[in-house]
């Protein structure tokens, strides 16, 4: 968030959700501060009151969605012993892939100022793929301790492979692409978990 001010959480989320709807409906090129505020039914200048510009806004959207995904991954600890290990991991991967539309990821990667602000956020400690990987590894170790995974299971390697694949899928999807990421991650989990 910029030193210019902190958007109140409800307004911040309202603007982020509006941006996602604009991008989903009209494409990345249609994302302007005016389009976001119109979609959110806010005053035209409200985005610039809380963010230094559209690039910072896009970066903060990406950082927010990664933080949300990291919290979901950390919640895996509450699922130890429930459902199957694969189902629990599939849910986290699905949530991460759903958290950022491909066009928003593209914006964050192709707008140099947005990419720079996103990197700065990660370098300052904002949760990213490493936090998700750590949470997945801790979950797998807990399942191993509970006897639901074999003693020799390399939780760290499985977490790295799963999160690395998820990163690849997230960064390479195209808007409108008909890739079945759920099927891909199910196949990967079957290989990684030996089932």
PDB file of C-alpha atoms in Angstrom:
ATOM      1  CA  UNK A   1       0.000   0.000   0.000  1.00  0.00           C
ATOM      2  CA  UNK A   2       1.354   3.447  -0.727  1.00  0.00           C
ATOM      3  CA  UNK A   3       2.131   6.002   1.947  1.00  0.00           C
ATOM      4  CA  UNK A   4      -0.613   8.117   0.352  1.00  0.00           C
ATOM      5  CA  UNK A   5      -3.224   6.300   2.356  1.00  0.00           C
ATOM      6  CA  UNK A   6      -4.661   2.945   3.169  1.00  0.00           C
ATOM      7  CA  UNK A   7      -7.868   1.930   1.491  1.00  0.00           C
ATOM      8  CA  UNK A   8     -10.374   0.652   3.989  1.00  0.00           C
ATOM      9  CA  UNK A   9     -10.606  -3.146   3.616  1.00  0.00           C
ATOM     10  CA  UNK A  10     -14.140  -3.221   2.193  1.00  0.00           C
ATOM     11  CA  UNK A  11     -13.364  -0.551  -0.384  1.00  0.00           C
ATOM     12  CA  UNK A  12     -10.048  -2.175  -1.263  1.00  0.00           C
ATOM     13  CA  UNK A  13     -11.723  -5.545  -1.868  1.00  0.00           C
ATOM     14  CA  UNK A  14     -14.561  -3.882  -3.753  1.00  0.00           C
ATOM     15  CA  UNK A  15     -12.057  -2.242  -6.119  1.00  0.00           C
ATOM     16  CA  UNK A  16     -10.072  -5.473  -6.530  1.00  0.00           C
ATOM     17  CA  UNK A  17     -13.206  -7.501  -7.309  1.00  0.00           C
ATOM     18  CA  UNK A  18     -14.334  -4.823  -9.774  1.00  0.00           C
ATOM     19  CA  UNK A  19     -10.969  -4.964 -11.545  1.00  0.00           C
ATOM     20  CA  UNK A  20     -11.223  -8.728 -11.849  1.00  0.00           C
ATOM     21  CA  UNK A  21     -14.710  -8.436 -13.355  1.00  0.00           C
ATOM     22  CA  UNK A  22     -13.553  -5.783 -15.852  1.00  0.00           C
ATOM     23  CA  UNK A  23     -10.617  -7.929 -16.961  1.00  0.00           C
ATOM     24  CA  UNK A  24     -12.733 -11.104 -17.179  1.00  0.00           C
ATOM     25  CA  UNK A  25     -15.465  -9.395 -19.177  1.00  0.00           C
ATOM     26  CA  UNK A  26     -13.547  -6.913 -21.347  1.00  0.00           C
ATOM     27  CA  UNK A  27      -9.902  -8.020 -21.309  1.00  0.00           C
ATOM     28  CA  UNK A  28      -6.771  -6.562 -19.804  1.00  0.00           C
ATOM     29  CA  UNK A  29      -6.671  -3.612 -22.199  1.00  0.00           C
ATOM     30  CA  UNK A  30      -9.957  -2.356 -20.748  1.00  0.00           C
ATOM     31  CA  UNK A  31      -8.534  -2.043 -17.228  1.00  0.00           C
ATOM     32  CA  UNK A  32      -8.373   1.633 -16.398  1.00  0.00           C
ATOM     33  CA  UNK A  33      -8.907   3.406 -13.104  1.00  0.00           C
ATOM     34  CA  UNK A  34     -12.155   4.796 -14.483  1.00  0.00           C
ATOM     35  CA  UNK A  35     -13.371   1.345 -15.555  1.00  0.00           C
ATOM     36  CA  UNK A  36     -12.579  -0.044 -12.097  1.00  0.00           C
ATOM     37  CA  UNK A  37     -14.343   2.732 -10.211  1.00  0.00           C
ATOM     38  CA  UNK A  38     -17.359   2.583 -12.534  1.00  0.00           C
ATOM     39  CA  UNK A  39     -17.589  -1.191 -12.057  1.00  0.00           C
ATOM     40  CA  UNK A  40     -17.252  -0.778  -8.290  1.00  0.00           C
ATOM     41  CA  UNK A  41     -19.826   2.022  -8.325  1.00  0.00           C
ATOM     42  CA  UNK A  42     -17.398   4.431  -6.636  1.00  0.00           C
ATOM     43  CA  UNK A  43     -16.404   8.025  -7.236  1.00  0.00           C
ATOM     44  CA  UNK A  44     -14.038   8.366 -10.210  1.00  0.00           C
ATOM     45  CA  UNK A  45     -11.007   9.475  -8.202  1.00  0.00           C
ATOM     46  CA  UNK A  46     -11.266   6.994  -5.353  1.00  0.00           C
ATOM     47  CA  UNK A  47      -8.670   4.611  -6.778  1.00  0.00           C
ATOM     48  CA  UNK A  48      -6.096   7.413  -6.969  1.00  0.00           C
ATOM     49  CA  UNK A  49      -6.946   8.492  -3.438  1.00  0.00           C
ATOM     50  CA  UNK A  50      -5.755   5.139  -2.108  1.00  0.00           C
ATOM     51  CA  UNK A  51      -3.193   4.050  -4.705  1.00  0.00           C
ATOM     52  CA  UNK A  52      -0.533   6.085  -6.489  1.00  0.00           C
ATOM     53  CA  UNK A  53      -1.835   4.857  -9.828  1.00  0.00           C
ATOM     54  CA  UNK A  54      -3.060   1.887 -11.821  1.00  0.00           C
ATOM     55  CA  UNK A  55       0.316   0.101 -11.677  1.00  0.00           C
ATOM     56  CA  UNK A  56       0.400   0.165  -7.890  1.00  0.00           C
ATOM     57  CA  UNK A  57      -3.244  -0.910  -7.823  1.00  0.00           C
ATOM     58  CA  UNK A  58      -2.545  -3.928 -10.080  1.00  0.00           C
ATOM     59  CA  UNK A  59       0.480  -4.891  -7.981  1.00  0.00           C
ATOM     60  CA  UNK A  60      -1.503  -4.606  -4.764  1.00  0.00           C
ATOM     61  CA  UNK A  61      -4.249  -6.760  -6.277  1.00  0.00           C
ATOM     62  CA  UNK A  62      -1.695  -9.460  -7.095  1.00  0.00           C
ATOM     63  CA  UNK A  63      -0.097  -9.204  -3.640  1.00  0.00           C
ATOM     64  CA  UNK A  64      -3.505  -9.412  -1.991  1.00  0.00           C
ATOM     65  CA  UNK A  65      -4.485 -12.527  -3.927  1.00  0.00           C
ATOM     66  CA  UNK A  66      -1.181 -14.219  -3.110  1.00  0.00           C
ATOM     67  CA  UNK A  67      -1.677 -13.397   0.574  1.00  0.00           C
ATOM     68  CA  UNK A  68      -5.166 -14.905   0.414  1.00  0.00           C
ATOM     69  CA  UNK A  69      -3.771 -18.058  -1.210  1.00  0.00           C
ATOM     70  CA  UNK A  70      -1.039 -18.300   1.441  1.00  0.00           C
ATOM     71  CA  UNK A  71      -3.689 -18.113   4.173  1.00  0.00           C
ATOM     72  CA  UNK A  72      -5.623 -20.909   2.455  1.00  0.00           C
ATOM     73  CA  UNK A  73      -2.455 -23.007   2.273  1.00  0.00           C
ATOM     74  CA  UNK A  74      -1.766 -22.397   5.970  1.00  0.00           C
ATOM     75  CA  UNK A  75      -5.297 -23.622   6.720  1.00  0.00           C
ATOM     76  CA  UNK A  76      -4.235 -27.061   5.452  1.00  0.00           C
ATOM     77  CA  UNK A  77      -3.080 -27.742   9.027  1.00  0.00           C
ATOM     78  CA  UNK A  78      -6.726 -27.844  10.092  1.00  0.00           C
ATOM     79  CA  UNK A  79      -7.399 -30.595   7.532  1.00  0.00           C
ATOM     80  CA  UNK A  80      -4.858 -33.122   8.728  1.00  0.00           C
ATOM     81  CA  UNK A  81      -6.619 -36.480   8.887  1.00  0.00           C
ATOM     82  CA  UNK A  82      -9.635 -35.263   6.916  1.00  0.00           C
ATOM     83  CA  UNK A  83     -10.689 -36.134   3.347  1.00  0.00           C
ATOM     84  CA  UNK A  84      -7.664 -37.373   1.396  1.00  0.00           C
ATOM     85  CA  UNK A  85      -4.274 -35.725   1.207  1.00  0.00           C
ATOM     86  CA  UNK A  86      -4.719 -35.316  -2.556  1.00  0.00           C
ATOM     87  CA  UNK A  87      -8.160 -33.721  -2.161  1.00  0.00           C
ATOM     88  CA  UNK A  88      -6.863 -31.255   0.410  1.00  0.00           C
ATOM     89  CA  UNK A  89      -3.938 -30.266  -1.790  1.00  0.00           C
ATOM     90  CA  UNK A  90      -6.155 -30.075  -4.877  1.00  0.00           C
ATOM     91  CA  UNK A  91      -8.365 -27.586  -3.053  1.00  0.00           C
ATOM     92  CA  UNK A  92      -5.419 -25.309  -2.246  1.00  0.00           C
ATOM     93  CA  UNK A  93      -4.024 -25.495  -5.779  1.00  0.00           C
ATOM     94  CA  UNK A  94      -7.459 -24.760  -7.228  1.00  0.00           C
ATOM     95  CA  UNK A  95      -7.874 -21.764  -4.933  1.00  0.00           C
ATOM     96  CA  UNK A  96      -4.484 -20.377  -5.971  1.00  0.00           C
ATOM     97  CA  UNK A  97      -5.244 -20.819  -9.661  1.00  0.00           C
ATOM     98  CA  UNK A  98      -8.665 -19.219  -9.220  1.00  0.00           C
ATOM     99  CA  UNK A  99      -7.255 -16.339  -7.171  1.00  0.00           C
ATOM    100  CA  UNK A 100      -5.742 -14.552 -10.140  1.00  0.00           C
ATOM    101  CA  UNK A 101      -7.285 -14.411 -13.604  1.00  0.00           C
ATOM    102  CA  UNK A 102      -4.681 -14.951 -16.338  1.00  0.00           C
ATOM    103  CA  UNK A 103      -5.195 -11.423 -17.660  1.00  0.00           C
ATOM    104  CA  UNK A 104      -4.437  -9.891 -14.237  1.00  0.00           C
ATOM    105  CA  UNK A 105      -1.264 -11.970 -13.970  1.00  0.00           C
ATOM    106  CA  UNK A 106      -0.379 -10.752 -17.467  1.00  0.00           C
ATOM    107  CA  UNK A 107      -0.913  -7.148 -16.427  1.00  0.00           C
ATOM    108  CA  UNK A 108       1.338  -7.574 -13.432  1.00  0.00           C
ATOM    109  CA  UNK A 109       4.036  -9.126 -15.613  1.00  0.00           C
ATOM    110  CA  UNK A 110       3.839  -6.779 -18.602  1.00  0.00           C
ATOM    111  CA  UNK A 111       3.479  -3.421 -16.858  1.00  0.00           C
ATOM    112  CA  UNK A 112       7.045  -2.661 -15.688  1.00  0.00           C
ATOM    113  CA  UNK A 113       5.973  -0.447 -12.782  1.00  0.00           C
ATOM    114  CA  UNK A 114       3.409  -3.014 -11.596  1.00  0.00           C
ATOM    115  CA  UNK A 115       5.979  -5.817 -11.879  1.00  0.00           C
ATOM    116  CA  UNK A 116       8.499  -3.749  -9.942  1.00  0.00           C
ATOM    117  CA  UNK A 117       6.014  -2.921  -7.184  1.00  0.00           C
ATOM    118  CA  UNK A 118       4.994  -6.593  -6.943  1.00  0.00           C
ATOM    119  CA  UNK A 119       8.650  -7.669  -6.625  1.00  0.00           C
ATOM    120  CA  UNK A 120       9.210  -5.038  -3.949  1.00  0.00           C
ATOM    121  CA  UNK A 121       6.220  -6.374  -2.042  1.00  0.00           C
ATOM    122  CA  UNK A 122       7.559  -9.913  -2.181  1.00  0.00           C
ATOM    123  CA  UNK A 123      11.038  -8.735  -1.140  1.00  0.00           C
ATOM    124  CA  UNK A 124       9.487  -6.891   1.796  1.00  0.00           C
ATOM    125  CA  UNK A 125       7.946 -10.111   3.060  1.00  0.00           C
ATOM    126  CA  UNK A 126       4.543 -10.280   1.368  1.00  0.00           C
ATOM    127  CA  UNK A 127       3.496 -13.936   1.082  1.00  0.00           C
ATOM    128  CA  UNK A 128       4.369 -15.519  -2.233  1.00  0.00           C
ATOM    129  CA  UNK A 129       5.000 -18.982  -3.591  1.00  0.00           C
ATOM    130  CA  UNK A 130       7.622 -19.702  -0.918  1.00  0.00           C
ATOM    131  CA  UNK A 131       5.047 -19.189   1.860  1.00  0.00           C
ATOM    132  CA  UNK A 132       2.619 -21.491   0.051  1.00  0.00           C
ATOM    133  CA  UNK A 133       5.360 -24.072  -0.453  1.00  0.00           C
ATOM    134  CA  UNK A 134       6.278 -23.950   3.240  1.00  0.00           C
ATOM    135  CA  UNK A 135       2.624 -24.413   4.260  1.00  0.00           C
ATOM    136  CA  UNK A 136       2.202 -27.385   1.889  1.00  0.00           C
ATOM    137  CA  UNK A 137       5.394 -28.972   3.185  1.00  0.00           C
ATOM    138  CA  UNK A 138       4.305 -28.521   6.822  1.00  0.00           C
ATOM    139  CA  UNK A 139       0.920 -30.048   5.981  1.00  0.00           C
ATOM    140  CA  UNK A 140       2.529 -33.047   4.286  1.00  0.00           C
ATOM    141  CA  UNK A 141       4.821 -33.581   7.270  1.00  0.00           C
ATOM    142  CA  UNK A 142       1.803 -33.466   9.605  1.00  0.00           C
ATOM    143  CA  UNK A 143       0.006 -36.040   7.442  1.00  0.00           C
ATOM    144  CA  UNK A 144       3.155 -38.149   7.487  1.00  0.00           C
ATOM    145  CA  UNK A 145       3.263 -37.946  11.299  1.00  0.00           C
ATOM    146  CA  UNK A 146      -0.420 -38.962  11.353  1.00  0.00           C
ATOM    147  CA  UNK A 147       0.431 -42.066   9.311  1.00  0.00           C
ATOM    148  CA  UNK A 148      -1.444 -41.017   6.177  1.00  0.00           C
ATOM    149  CA  UNK A 149       1.755 -40.749   4.127  1.00  0.00           C
ATOM    150  CA  UNK A 150       4.644 -43.254   4.127  1.00  0.00           C
ATOM    151  CA  UNK A 151       7.542 -42.517   6.495  1.00  0.00           C
ATOM    152  CA  UNK A 152       9.985 -42.021   3.618  1.00  0.00           C
ATOM    153  CA  UNK A 153       7.875 -39.383   1.845  1.00  0.00           C
ATOM    154  CA  UNK A 154       9.928 -36.315   0.912  1.00  0.00           C
ATOM    155  CA  UNK A 155       7.432 -33.613   1.894  1.00  0.00           C
ATOM    156  CA  UNK A 156       9.727 -30.779   0.838  1.00  0.00           C
ATOM    157  CA  UNK A 157      10.261 -32.205  -2.656  1.00  0.00           C
ATOM    158  CA  UNK A 158       6.526 -32.851  -3.134  1.00  0.00           C
ATOM    159  CA  UNK A 159       5.711 -29.297  -1.993  1.00  0.00           C
ATOM    160  CA  UNK A 160       8.319 -27.844  -4.357  1.00  0.00           C
ATOM    161  CA  UNK A 161       7.035 -29.868  -7.314  1.00  0.00           C
ATOM    162  CA  UNK A 162       3.408 -29.036  -6.602  1.00  0.00           C
ATOM    163  CA  UNK A 163       3.936 -25.333  -6.019  1.00  0.00           C
ATOM    164  CA  UNK A 164       6.380 -25.064  -8.936  1.00  0.00           C
ATOM    165  CA  UNK A 165       3.830 -26.655 -11.260  1.00  0.00           C
ATOM    166  CA  UNK A 166       1.103 -24.393  -9.906  1.00  0.00           C
ATOM    167  CA  UNK A 167       3.357 -21.374 -10.542  1.00  0.00           C
ATOM    168  CA  UNK A 168       3.928 -22.559 -14.094  1.00  0.00           C
ATOM    169  CA  UNK A 169       0.207 -23.055 -14.701  1.00  0.00           C
ATOM    170  CA  UNK A 170      -0.634 -19.675 -13.197  1.00  0.00           C
ATOM    171  CA  UNK A 171       1.958 -17.785 -15.209  1.00  0.00           C
ATOM    172  CA  UNK A 172       1.426 -19.474 -18.556  1.00  0.00           C
ATOM    173  CA  UNK A 173      -2.360 -19.636 -18.825  1.00  0.00           C
ATOM    174  CA  UNK A 174      -3.923 -17.409 -21.413  1.00  0.00           C
ATOM    175  CA  UNK A 175      -7.301 -15.715 -21.033  1.00  0.00           C
ATOM    176  CA  UNK A 176      -9.915 -17.984 -22.562  1.00  0.00           C
ATOM    177  CA  UNK A 177      -7.515 -20.908 -22.721  1.00  0.00           C
ATOM    178  CA  UNK A 178      -9.371 -24.166 -22.208  1.00  0.00           C
ATOM    179  CA  UNK A 179      -6.659 -25.873 -20.154  1.00  0.00           C
ATOM    180  CA  UNK A 180      -8.057 -28.202 -17.522  1.00  0.00           C
ATOM    181  CA  UNK A 181      -5.722 -27.266 -14.689  1.00  0.00           C
ATOM    182  CA  UNK A 182      -7.711 -29.383 -12.231  1.00  0.00           C
ATOM    183  CA  UNK A 183      -7.040 -32.512 -14.289  1.00  0.00           C
ATOM    184  CA  UNK A 184      -3.377 -31.574 -14.615  1.00  0.00           C
ATOM    185  CA  UNK A 185      -2.939 -31.122 -10.882  1.00  0.00           C
ATOM    186  CA  UNK A 186      -4.863 -34.348 -10.135  1.00  0.00           C
ATOM    187  CA  UNK A 187      -2.449 -36.272 -12.392  1.00  0.00           C
ATOM    188  CA  UNK A 188       0.534 -34.571 -10.780  1.00  0.00           C
ATOM    189  CA  UNK A 189      -0.734 -35.331  -7.267  1.00  0.00           C
ATOM    190  CA  UNK A 190      -1.280 -38.974  -8.231  1.00  0.00           C
ATOM    191  CA  UNK A 191       2.369 -39.189  -9.313  1.00  0.00           C
ATOM    192  CA  UNK A 192       3.736 -37.246  -6.335  1.00  0.00           C
ATOM    193  CA  UNK A 193       1.689 -39.107  -3.743  1.00  0.00           C
ATOM    194  CA  UNK A 194       2.056 -42.505  -5.366  1.00  0.00           C
ATOM    195  CA  UNK A 195      -1.642 -42.991  -5.994  1.00  0.00           C
TER     196      UNK A 195
END
